[in-house]
Short mmCIF file of C-alpha atoms in Angstrom, two decimals:
data_model
loop_
_atom_site.label_atom_id
_atom_site.label_comp_id
_atom_site.label_asym_id
_atom_site.label_seq_id
_atom_site.Cartn_x
_atom_site.Cartn_y
_atom_site.Cartn_z
CA MET T 1181 0.00 0.00 0.00
CA ARG T 1182 2.91 2.37 0.17
CA LYS T 1183 2.27 3.47 -3.43
CA TYR T 1184 -1.18 4.60 -2.33
CA PRO T 1185 -0.74 6.55 0.88
CA GLY T 1186 -4.05 7.77 2.17
CA MET T 1187 -6.21 5.93 -0.35
CA PRO T 1188 -7.68 3.37 2.06
CA GLU T 1189 -8.54 6.16 4.50
CA LEU T 1190 -10.05 8.30 1.73
CA LEU T 1191 -12.28 5.46 0.58
CA GLU T 1192 -13.21 4.63 4.16
CA GLN T 1193 -14.21 8.26 4.74
CA PHE T 1194 -16.38 8.18 1.62
CA MET T 1195 -18.10 4.98 2.71
CA GLN T 1196 -18.76 6.36 6.18
CA GLU T 1197 -20.30 9.48 4.64
CA GLN T 1198 -22.54 7.23 2.52
CA ASP T 1199 -23.41 5.14 5.58
CA ALA T 1200 -23.01 2.01 3.44
CA GLU T 1201 -20.88 -1.10 3.34
CA GLU T 1202 -21.07 -1.28 -0.46
CA HIS T 1203 -21.45 1.51 -2.99
CA TRP T 1204 -20.72 1.82 -6.69
CA ILE T 1205 -18.78 4.95 -7.60
CA THR T 1206 -16.58 6.09 -10.45
CA VAL T 1207 -13.11 7.54 -10.08
CA GLN T 1208 -14.49 10.79 -11.55
CA GLU T 1209 -17.10 10.97 -8.80
CA LEU T 1210 -14.37 10.54 -6.19
CA ARG T 1211 -12.32 13.22 -7.94
CA ASP T 1212 -15.23 15.64 -7.85
CA ARG T 1213 -16.15 14.81 -4.24
CA PHE T 1214 -12.65 15.22 -2.80
CA GLY T 1215 -11.19 17.72 -5.28
CA LEU T 1216 -8.47 15.31 -6.38
CA THR T 1217 -5.94 16.05 -9.09
CA ARG T 1218 -5.67 14.02 -12.28
CA TYR T 1219 -2.56 12.31 -10.90
CA GLN T 1220 -4.37 11.37 -7.70
CA CYS T 1221 -7.19 9.87 -9.78
CA ASN T 1222 -4.68 7.61 -11.50
CA THR T 1223 -3.58 6.54 -8.03
CA VAL T 1224 -7.20 5.84 -7.00
CA SER T 1225 -7.76 3.85 -10.17
CA GLY T 1226 -4.62 1.80 -9.62
CA PHE T 1227 -5.52 1.16 -6.00
CA LEU T 1228 -9.01 -0.04 -6.91
CA ARG T 1229 -7.66 -2.34 -9.63
CA ARG T 1230 -5.43 -4.01 -7.06
CA LEU T 1231 -8.31 -4.68 -4.68
#
């Protein structure tokens, strides 16, 4: 996980805000919600692929 510092926490925060254990979301929606940069979105995408 060292390539993705903060990603697990970011996703956990999102899920807590949704009050759900499962939720479909796109990387673009995460980008818009958290104001992420394009580079950070690549990181999110890579992290999710590895799950």
